[in-house]
PDB file of C-alpha atoms in Angstrom:
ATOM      1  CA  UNK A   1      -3.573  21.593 -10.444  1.00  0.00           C
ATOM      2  CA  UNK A   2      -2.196  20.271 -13.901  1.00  0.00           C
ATOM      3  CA  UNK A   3      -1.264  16.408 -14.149  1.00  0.00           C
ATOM      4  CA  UNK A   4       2.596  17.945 -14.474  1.00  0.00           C
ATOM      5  CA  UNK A   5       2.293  19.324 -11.300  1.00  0.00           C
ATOM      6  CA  UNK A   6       1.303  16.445  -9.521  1.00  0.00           C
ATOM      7  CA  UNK A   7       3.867  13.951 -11.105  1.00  0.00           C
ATOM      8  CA  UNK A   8       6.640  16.385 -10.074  1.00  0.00           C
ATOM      9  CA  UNK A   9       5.526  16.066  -6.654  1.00  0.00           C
ATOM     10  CA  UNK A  10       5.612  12.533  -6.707  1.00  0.00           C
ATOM     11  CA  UNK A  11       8.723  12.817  -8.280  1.00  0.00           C
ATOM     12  CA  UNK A  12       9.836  14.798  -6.056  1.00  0.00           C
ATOM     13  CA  UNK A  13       9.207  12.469  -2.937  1.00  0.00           C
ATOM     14  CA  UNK A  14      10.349   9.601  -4.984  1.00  0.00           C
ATOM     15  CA  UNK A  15      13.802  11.165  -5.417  1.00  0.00           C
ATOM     16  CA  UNK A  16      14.225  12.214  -2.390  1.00  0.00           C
ATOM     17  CA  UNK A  17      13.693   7.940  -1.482  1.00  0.00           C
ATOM     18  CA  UNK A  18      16.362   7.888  -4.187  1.00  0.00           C
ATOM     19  CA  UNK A  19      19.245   9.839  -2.925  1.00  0.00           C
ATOM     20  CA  UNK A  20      18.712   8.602   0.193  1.00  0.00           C
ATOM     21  CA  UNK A  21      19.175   4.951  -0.500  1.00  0.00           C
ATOM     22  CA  UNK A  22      21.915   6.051  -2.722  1.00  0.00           C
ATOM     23  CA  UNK A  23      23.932   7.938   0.382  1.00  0.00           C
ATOM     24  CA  UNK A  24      23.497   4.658   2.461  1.00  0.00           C
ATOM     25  CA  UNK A  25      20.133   5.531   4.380  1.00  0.00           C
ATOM     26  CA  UNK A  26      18.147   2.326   3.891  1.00  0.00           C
ATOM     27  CA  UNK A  27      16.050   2.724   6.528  1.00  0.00           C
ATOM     28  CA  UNK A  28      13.933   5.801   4.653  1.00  0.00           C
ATOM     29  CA  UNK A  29      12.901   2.813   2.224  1.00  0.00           C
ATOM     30  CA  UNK A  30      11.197   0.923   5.401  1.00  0.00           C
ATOM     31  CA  UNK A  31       9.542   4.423   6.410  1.00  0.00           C
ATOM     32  CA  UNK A  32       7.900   4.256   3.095  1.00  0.00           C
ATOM     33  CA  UNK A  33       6.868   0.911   3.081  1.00  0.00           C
ATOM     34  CA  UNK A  34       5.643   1.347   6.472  1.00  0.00           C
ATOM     35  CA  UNK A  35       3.349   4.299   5.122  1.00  0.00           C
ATOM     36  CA  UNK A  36       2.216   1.560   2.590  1.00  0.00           C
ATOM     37  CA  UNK A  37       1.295  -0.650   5.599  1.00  0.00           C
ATOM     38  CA  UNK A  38      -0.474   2.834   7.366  1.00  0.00           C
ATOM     39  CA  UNK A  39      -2.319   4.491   4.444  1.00  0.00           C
ATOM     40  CA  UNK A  40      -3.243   1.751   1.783  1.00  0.00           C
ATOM     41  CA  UNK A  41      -6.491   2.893   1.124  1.00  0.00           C
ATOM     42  CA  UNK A  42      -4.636   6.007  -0.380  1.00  0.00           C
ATOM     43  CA  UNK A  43      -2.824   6.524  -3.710  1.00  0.00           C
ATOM     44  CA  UNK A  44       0.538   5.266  -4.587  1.00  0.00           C
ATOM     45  CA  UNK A  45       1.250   9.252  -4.716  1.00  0.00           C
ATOM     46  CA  UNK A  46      -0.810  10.124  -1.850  1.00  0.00           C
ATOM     47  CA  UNK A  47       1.789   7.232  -0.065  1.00  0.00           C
ATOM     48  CA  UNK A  48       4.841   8.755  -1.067  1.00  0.00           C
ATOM     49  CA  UNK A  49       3.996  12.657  -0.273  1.00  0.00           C
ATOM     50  CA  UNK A  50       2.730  11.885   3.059  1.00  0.00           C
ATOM     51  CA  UNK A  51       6.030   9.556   4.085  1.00  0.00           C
ATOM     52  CA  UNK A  52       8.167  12.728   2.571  1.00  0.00           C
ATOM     53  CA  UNK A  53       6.892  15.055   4.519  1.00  0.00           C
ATOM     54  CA  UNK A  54       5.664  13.608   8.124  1.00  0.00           C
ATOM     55  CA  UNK A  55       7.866  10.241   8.446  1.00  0.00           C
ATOM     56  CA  UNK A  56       5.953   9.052  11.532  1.00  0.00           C
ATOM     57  CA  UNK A  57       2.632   9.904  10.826  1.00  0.00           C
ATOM     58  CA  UNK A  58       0.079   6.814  11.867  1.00  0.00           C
ATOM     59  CA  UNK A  59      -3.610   8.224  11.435  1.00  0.00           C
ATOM     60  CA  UNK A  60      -4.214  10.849   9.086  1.00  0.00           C
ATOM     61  CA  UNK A  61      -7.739  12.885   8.061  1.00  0.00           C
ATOM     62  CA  UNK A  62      -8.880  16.096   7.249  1.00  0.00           C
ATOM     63  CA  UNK A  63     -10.090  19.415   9.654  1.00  0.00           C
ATOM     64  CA  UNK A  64     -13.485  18.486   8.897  1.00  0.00           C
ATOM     65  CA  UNK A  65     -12.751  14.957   9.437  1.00  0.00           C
ATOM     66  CA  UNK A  66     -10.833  15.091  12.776  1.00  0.00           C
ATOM     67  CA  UNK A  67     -13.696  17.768  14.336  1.00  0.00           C
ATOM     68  CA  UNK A  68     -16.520  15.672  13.720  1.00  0.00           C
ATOM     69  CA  UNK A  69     -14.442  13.092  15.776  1.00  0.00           C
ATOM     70  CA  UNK A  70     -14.079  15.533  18.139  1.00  0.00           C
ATOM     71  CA  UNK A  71     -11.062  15.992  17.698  1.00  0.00           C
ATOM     72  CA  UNK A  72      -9.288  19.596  16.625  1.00  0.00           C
ATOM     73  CA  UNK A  73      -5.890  20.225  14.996  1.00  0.00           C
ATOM     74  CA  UNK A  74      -3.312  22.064  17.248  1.00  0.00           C
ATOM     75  CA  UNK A  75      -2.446  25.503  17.245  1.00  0.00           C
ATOM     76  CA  UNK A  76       0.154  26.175  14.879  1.00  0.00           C
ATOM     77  CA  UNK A  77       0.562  22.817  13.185  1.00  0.00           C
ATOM     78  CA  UNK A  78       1.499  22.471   9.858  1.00  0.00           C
ATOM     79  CA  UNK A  79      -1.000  20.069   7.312  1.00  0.00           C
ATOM     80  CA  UNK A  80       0.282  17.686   5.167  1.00  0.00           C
ATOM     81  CA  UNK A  81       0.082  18.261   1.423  1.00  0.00           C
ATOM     82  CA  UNK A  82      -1.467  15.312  -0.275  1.00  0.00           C
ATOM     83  CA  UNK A  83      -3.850  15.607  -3.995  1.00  0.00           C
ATOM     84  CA  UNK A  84      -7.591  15.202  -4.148  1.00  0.00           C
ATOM     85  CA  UNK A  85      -9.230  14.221  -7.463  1.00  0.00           C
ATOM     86  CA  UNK A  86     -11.717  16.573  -9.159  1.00  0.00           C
ATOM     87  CA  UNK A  87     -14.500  14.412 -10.717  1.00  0.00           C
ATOM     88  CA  UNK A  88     -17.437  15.911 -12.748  1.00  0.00           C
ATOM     89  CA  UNK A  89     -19.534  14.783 -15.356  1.00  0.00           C
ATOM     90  CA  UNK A  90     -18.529  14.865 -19.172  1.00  0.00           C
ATOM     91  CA  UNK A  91     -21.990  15.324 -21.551  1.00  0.00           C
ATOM     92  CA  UNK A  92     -21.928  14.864 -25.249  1.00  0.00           C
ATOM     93  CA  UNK A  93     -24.000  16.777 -27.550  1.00  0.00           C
ATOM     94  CA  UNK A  94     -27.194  14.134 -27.801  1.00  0.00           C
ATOM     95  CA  UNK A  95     -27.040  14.360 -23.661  1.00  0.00           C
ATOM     96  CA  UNK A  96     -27.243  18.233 -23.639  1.00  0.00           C
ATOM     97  CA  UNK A  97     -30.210  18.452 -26.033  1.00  0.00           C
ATOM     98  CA  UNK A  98     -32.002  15.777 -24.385  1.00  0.00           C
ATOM     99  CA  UNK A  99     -32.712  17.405 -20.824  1.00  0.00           C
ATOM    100  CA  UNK A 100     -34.259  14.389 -19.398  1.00  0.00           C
ATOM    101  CA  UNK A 101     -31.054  12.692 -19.817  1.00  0.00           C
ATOM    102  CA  UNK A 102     -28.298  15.269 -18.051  1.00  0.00           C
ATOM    103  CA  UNK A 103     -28.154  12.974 -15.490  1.00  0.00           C
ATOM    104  CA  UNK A 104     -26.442  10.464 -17.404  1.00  0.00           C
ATOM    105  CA  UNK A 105     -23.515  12.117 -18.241  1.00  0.00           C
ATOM    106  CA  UNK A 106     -19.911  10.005 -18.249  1.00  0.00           C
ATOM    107  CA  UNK A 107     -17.898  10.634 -14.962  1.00  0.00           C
ATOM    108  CA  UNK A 108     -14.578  12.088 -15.882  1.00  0.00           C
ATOM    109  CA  UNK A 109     -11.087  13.308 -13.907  1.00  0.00           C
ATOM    110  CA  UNK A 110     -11.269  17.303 -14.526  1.00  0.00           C
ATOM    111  CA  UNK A 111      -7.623  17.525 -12.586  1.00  0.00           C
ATOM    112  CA  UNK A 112      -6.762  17.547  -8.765  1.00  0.00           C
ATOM    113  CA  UNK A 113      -6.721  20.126  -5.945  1.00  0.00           C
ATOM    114  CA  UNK A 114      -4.414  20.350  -2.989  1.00  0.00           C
ATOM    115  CA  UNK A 115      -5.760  19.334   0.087  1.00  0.00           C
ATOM    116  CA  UNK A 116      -4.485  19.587   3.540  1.00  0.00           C
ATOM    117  CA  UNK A 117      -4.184  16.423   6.306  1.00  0.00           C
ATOM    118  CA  UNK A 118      -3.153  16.000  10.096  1.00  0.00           C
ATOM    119  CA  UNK A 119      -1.605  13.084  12.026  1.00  0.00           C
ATOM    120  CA  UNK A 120      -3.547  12.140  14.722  1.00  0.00           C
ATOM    121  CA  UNK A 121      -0.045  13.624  16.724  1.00  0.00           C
ATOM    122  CA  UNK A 122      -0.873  17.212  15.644  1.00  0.00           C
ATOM    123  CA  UNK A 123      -4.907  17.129  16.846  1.00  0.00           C
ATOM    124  CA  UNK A 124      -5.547  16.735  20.296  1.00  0.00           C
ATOM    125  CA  UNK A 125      -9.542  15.852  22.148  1.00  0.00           C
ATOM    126  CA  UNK A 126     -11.802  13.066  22.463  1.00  0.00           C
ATOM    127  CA  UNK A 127      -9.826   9.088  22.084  1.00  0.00           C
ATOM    128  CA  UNK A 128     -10.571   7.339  19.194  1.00  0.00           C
ATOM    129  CA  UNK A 129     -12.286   4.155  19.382  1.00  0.00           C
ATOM    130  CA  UNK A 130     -10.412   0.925  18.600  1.00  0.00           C
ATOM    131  CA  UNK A 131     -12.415  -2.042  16.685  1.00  0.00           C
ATOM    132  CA  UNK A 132      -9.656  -4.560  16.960  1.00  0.00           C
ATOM    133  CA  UNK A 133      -5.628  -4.869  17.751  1.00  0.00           C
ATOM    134  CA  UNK A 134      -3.866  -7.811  16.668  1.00  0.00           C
ATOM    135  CA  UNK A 135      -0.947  -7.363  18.422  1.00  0.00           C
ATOM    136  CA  UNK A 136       1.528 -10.093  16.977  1.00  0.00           C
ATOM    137  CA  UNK A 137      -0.829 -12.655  15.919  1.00  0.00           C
ATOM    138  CA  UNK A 138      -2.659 -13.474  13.042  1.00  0.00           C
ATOM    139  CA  UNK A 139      -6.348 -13.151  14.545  1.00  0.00           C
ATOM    140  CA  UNK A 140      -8.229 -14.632  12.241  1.00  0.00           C
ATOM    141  CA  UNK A 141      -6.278 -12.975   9.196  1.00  0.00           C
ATOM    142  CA  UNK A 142      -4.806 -16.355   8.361  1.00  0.00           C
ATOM    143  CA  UNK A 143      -7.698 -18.260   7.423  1.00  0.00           C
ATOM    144  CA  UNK A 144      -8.901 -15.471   5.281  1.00  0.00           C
ATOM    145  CA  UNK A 145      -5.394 -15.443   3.831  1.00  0.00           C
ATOM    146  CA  UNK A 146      -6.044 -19.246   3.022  1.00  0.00           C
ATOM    147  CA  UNK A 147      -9.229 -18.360   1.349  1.00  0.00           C
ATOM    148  CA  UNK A 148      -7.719 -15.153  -0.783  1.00  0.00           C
ATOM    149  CA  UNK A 149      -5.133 -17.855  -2.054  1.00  0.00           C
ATOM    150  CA  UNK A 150      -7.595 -20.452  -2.890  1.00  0.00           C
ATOM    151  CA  UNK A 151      -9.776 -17.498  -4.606  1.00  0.00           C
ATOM    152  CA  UNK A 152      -6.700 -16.931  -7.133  1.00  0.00           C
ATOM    153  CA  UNK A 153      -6.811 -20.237  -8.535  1.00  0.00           C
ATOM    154  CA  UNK A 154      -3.502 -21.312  -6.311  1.00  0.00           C
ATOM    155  CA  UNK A 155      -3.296 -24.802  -4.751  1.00  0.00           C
ATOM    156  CA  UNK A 156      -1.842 -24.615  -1.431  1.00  0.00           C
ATOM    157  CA  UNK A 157       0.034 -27.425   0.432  1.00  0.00           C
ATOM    158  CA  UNK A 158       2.707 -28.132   3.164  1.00  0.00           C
ATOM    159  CA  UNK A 159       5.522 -30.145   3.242  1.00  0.00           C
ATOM    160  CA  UNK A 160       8.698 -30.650   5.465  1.00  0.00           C
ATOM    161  CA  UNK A 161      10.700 -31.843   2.472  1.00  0.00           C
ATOM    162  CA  UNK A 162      11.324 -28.297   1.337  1.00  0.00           C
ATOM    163  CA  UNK A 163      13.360 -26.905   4.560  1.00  0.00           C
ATOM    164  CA  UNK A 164      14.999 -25.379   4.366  1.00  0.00           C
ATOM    165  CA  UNK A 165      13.146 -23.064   2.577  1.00  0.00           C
ATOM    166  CA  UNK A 166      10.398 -21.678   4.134  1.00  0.00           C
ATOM    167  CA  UNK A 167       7.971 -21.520   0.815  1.00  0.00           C
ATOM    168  CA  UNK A 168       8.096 -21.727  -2.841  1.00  0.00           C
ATOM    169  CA  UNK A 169       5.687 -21.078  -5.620  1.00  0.00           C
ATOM    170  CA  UNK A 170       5.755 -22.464  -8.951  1.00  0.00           C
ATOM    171  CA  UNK A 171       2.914 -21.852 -11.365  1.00  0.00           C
ATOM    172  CA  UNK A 172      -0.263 -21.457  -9.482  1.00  0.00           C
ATOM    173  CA  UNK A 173       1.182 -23.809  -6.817  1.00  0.00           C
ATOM    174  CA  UNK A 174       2.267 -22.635  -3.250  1.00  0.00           C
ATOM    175  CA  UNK A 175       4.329 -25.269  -0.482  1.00  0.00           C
ATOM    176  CA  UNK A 176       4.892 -24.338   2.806  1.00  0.00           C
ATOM    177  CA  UNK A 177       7.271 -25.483   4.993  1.00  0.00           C
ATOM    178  CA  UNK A 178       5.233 -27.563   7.596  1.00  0.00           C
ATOM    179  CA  UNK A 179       4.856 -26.684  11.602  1.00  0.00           C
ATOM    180  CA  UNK A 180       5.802 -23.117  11.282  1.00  0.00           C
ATOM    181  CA  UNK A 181       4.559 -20.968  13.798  1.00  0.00           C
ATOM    182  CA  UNK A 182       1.594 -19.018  12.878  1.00  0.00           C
ATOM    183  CA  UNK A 183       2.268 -15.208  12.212  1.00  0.00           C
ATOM    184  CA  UNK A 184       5.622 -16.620  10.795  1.00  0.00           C
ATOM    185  CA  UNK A 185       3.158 -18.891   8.268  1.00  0.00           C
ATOM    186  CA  UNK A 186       1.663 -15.615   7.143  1.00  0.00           C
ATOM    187  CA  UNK A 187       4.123 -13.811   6.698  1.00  0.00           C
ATOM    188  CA  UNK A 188       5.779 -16.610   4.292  1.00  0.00           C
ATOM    189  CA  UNK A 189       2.343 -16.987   2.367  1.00  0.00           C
ATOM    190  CA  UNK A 190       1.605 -13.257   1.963  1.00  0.00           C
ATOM    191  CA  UNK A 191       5.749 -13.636   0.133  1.00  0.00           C
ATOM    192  CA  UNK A 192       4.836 -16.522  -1.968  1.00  0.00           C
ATOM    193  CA  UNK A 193       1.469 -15.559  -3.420  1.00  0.00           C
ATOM    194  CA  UNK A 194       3.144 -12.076  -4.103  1.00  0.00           C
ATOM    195  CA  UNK A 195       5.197 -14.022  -6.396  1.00  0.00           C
ATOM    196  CA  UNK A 196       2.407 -15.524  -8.093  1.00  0.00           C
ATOM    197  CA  UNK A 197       0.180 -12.120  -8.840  1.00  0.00           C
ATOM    198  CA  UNK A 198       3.659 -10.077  -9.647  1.00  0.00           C
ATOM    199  CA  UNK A 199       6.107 -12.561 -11.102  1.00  0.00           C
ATOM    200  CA  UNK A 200       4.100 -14.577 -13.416  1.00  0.00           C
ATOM    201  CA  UNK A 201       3.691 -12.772 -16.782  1.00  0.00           C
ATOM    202  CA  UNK A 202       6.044 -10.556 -18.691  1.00  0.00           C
ATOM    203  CA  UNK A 203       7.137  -9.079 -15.057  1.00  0.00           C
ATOM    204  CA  UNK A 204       9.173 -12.000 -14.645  1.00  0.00           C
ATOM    205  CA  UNK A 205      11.432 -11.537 -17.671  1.00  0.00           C
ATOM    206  CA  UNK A 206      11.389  -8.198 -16.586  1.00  0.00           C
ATOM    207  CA  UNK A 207      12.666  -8.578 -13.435  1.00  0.00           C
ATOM    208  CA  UNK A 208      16.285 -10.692 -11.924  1.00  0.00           C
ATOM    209  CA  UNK A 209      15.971 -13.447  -8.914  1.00  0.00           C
ATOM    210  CA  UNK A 210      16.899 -10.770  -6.650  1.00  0.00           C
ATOM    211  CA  UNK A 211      14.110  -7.697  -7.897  1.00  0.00           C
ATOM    212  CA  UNK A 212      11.246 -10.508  -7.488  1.00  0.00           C
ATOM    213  CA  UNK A 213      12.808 -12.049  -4.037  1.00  0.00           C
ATOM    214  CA  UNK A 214      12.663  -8.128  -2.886  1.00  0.00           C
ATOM    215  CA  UNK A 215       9.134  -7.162  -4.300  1.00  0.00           C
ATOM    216  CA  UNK A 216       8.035 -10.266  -2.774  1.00  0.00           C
ATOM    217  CA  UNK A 217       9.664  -9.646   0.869  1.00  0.00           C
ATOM    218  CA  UNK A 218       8.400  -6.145   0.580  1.00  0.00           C
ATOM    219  CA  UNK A 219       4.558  -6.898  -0.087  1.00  0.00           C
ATOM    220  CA  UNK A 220       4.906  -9.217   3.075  1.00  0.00           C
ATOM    221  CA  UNK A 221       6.387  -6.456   5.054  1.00  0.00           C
ATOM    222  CA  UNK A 222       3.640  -3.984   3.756  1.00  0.00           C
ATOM    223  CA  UNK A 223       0.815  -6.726   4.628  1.00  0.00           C
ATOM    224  CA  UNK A 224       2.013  -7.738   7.886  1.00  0.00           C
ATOM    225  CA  UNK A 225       2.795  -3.774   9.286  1.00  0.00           C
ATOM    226  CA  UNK A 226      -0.837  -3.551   8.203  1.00  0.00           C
ATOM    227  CA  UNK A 227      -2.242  -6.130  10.105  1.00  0.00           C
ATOM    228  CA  UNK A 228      -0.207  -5.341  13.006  1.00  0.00           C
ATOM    229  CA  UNK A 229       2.706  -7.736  12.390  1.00  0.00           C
ATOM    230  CA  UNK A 230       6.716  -7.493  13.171  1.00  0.00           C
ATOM    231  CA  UNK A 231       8.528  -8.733  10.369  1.00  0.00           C
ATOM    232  CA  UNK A 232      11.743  -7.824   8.600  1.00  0.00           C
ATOM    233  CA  UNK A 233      12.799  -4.203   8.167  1.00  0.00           C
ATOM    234  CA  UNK A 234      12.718  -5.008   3.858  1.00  0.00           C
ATOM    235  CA  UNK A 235      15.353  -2.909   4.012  1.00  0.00           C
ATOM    236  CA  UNK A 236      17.511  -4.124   0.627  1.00  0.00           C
ATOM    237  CA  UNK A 237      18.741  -1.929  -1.114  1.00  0.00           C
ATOM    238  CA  UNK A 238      16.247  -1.304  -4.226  1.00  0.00           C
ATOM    239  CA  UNK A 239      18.182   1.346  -5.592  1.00  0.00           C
ATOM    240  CA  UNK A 240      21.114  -1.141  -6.334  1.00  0.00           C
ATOM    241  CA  UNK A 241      18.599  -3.537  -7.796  1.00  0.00           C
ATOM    242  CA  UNK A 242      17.616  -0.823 -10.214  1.00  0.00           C
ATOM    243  CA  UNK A 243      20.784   0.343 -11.059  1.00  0.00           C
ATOM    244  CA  UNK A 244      19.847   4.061  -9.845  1.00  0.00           C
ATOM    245  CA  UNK A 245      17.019   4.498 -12.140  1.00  0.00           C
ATOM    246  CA  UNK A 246      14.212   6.406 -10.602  1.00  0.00           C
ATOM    247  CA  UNK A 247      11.252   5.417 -12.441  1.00  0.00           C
ATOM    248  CA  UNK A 248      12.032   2.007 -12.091  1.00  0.00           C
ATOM    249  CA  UNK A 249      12.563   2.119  -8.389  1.00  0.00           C
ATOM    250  CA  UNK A 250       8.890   3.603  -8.720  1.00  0.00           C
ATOM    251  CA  UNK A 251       7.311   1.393 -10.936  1.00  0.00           C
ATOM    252  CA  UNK A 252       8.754  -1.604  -8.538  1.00  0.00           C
ATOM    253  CA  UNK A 253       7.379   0.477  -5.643  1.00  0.00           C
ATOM    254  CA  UNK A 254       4.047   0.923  -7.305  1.00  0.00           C
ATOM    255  CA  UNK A 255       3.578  -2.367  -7.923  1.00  0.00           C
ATOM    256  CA  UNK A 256       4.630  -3.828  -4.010  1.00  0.00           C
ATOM    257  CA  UNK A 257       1.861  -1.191  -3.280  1.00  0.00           C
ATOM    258  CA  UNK A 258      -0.630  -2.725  -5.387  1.00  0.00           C
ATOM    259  CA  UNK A 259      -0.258  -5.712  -5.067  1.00  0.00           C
ATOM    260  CA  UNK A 260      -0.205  -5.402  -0.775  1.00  0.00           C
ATOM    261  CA  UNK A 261      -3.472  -3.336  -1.084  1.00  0.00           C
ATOM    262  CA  UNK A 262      -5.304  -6.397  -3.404  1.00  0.00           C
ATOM    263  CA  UNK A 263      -4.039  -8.494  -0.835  1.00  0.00           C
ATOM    264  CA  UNK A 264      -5.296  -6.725   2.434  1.00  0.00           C
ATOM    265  CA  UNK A 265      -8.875  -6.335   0.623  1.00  0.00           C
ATOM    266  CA  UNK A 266      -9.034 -10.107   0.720  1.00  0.00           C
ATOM    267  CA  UNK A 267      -8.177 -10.177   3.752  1.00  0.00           C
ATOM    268  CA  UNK A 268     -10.119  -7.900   5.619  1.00  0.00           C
ATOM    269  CA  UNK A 269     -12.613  -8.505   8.185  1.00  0.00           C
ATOM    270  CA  UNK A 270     -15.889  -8.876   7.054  1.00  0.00           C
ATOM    271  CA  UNK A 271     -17.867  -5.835   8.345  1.00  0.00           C
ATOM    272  CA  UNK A 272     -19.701  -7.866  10.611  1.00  0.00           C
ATOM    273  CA  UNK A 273     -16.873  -8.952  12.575  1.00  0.00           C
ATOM    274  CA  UNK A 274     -15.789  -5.473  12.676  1.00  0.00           C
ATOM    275  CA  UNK A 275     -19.603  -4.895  14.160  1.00  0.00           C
ATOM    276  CA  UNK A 276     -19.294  -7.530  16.984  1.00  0.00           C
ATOM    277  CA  UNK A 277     -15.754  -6.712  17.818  1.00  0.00           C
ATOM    278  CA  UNK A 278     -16.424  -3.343  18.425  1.00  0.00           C
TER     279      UNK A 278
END
């Protein structure tokens, strides 16, 4: 599959977020960010085809994947079209004459394939195991949160002169509003050092009040789905913000995405917590 083809499927699902926030249906904007929240570990494209076509979709995987779970996809379901990179290895001519050297060869994209995935909700057999649910509170996430701020070079503090706004960042400094309760502290940190890694260099003359204020709510909405959090529905209309344009409505989306997957990296459990919790 050439690179065209896979931008106009993007495209595609990206203007089909379009028209619908355009005809009034904001709440197709908060299924997408909620796919953010599901399937971060996958491409910004990967994101938008699989919230296109299966809205609700929680847990997805491969045949292969869900049999050696034991678990097998359902008679007659229909898999969900998402891209797979080709990767092979590029030789130049020195590499190719010198035989003890093939394995050296640079790693290049060739192009991508379609592949096929299933919701958990179309496969049916053995229960998955569960490491850990949060379940409305922070669990732990918070103090990693602390230390993913500190590890950005940002100086956190808390004050109850700044009610009533919740937070503000200026400049590699982040206040919080003091004696908040915890997953609503999270939530308000994951918005303010958004700011700081999106809103700092030439994306802030890029960008009005309102753009950054939405980015910002919408990587703490992505973050705190993620980690099993309730927070706002982010549903603003970005659209308006954008004044229609479809690849900037995209570029603003990629970014909330990449900036919410830097974010849950930091904070993830460290794999021997996962280990014990299990």
């Amino acid at each position: 599959m050439k690179l065209e083809e896979v931008n106009t499927r993007t495209k595609e699902a990206v203007d089909f977020l379009v028209a619908a926030l355009e005809s009034g249906h904001s709440e197709v904007l908060t299924t997408y960010l909620g796919a953010m929240a599901k399937f971060h570990t996958y491409s910004f494209g990967n994101i938008m085809l699989i919230a296109r076509q299966k809205p609700d979709a929680t847990n997805v995987a491969g045949l292969r994947a869900w049999n050696s779970l034991g678990r097998f996809v359902k008679r007659g379901e229909k898999g969900i079209f998402i891209l797979a990179p080709m990767i092979g290895k590029k030789h130049n001519e020195e590499t190719k004459a010198d035989a003890d050297k093939k394995s050296n060869g640079e790693a290049r994209l060739y192009g991508f394939r379609a592949v096929y995935v299933f919701d958990i909700t179309q496969t049916e057999g053995k229960e998955l195991p569960t490491l850990t649910e949060v379940n409305g509170h922070v669990s732990g996430y918070r103090e990693r949160l602390f230390k993913f701020v500190e590890s950005r070079s940002v100086e956190l503090s808390f004050s109850e002169r700044i009610a009533p706004a919740k937070g503000l960042s200026h400049g590699g400094k982040i206040t919080l509003l003091s004696g908040m309760q915890p997953a609503e502290e999270f939530s308000t940190l994951v918005h303010e050092i958004a700011h700081e890694m999106l809103h700092r260099g030439e994306r802030r003359t890029l960008t009005t009040k309102q753009v950054r204020e939405t980015e910002a709510e919408a990587v703490a909405f992505v973050v705190c789905q993620s980690v099993g959090l309730q927070n706002g529905t982010a549903s603003q209309d970005y659209i308006q913000l954008w004044h229609g344009d479809a690849n900037l409505l995209r570029e603003s989306l990629e970014a909330v995405q990449q900036t919410a997957v830097v974010i849950l990296g930091g904070i993830a459990p460290e794999p021997a917590a996962l280990a014990a919790a299990a």
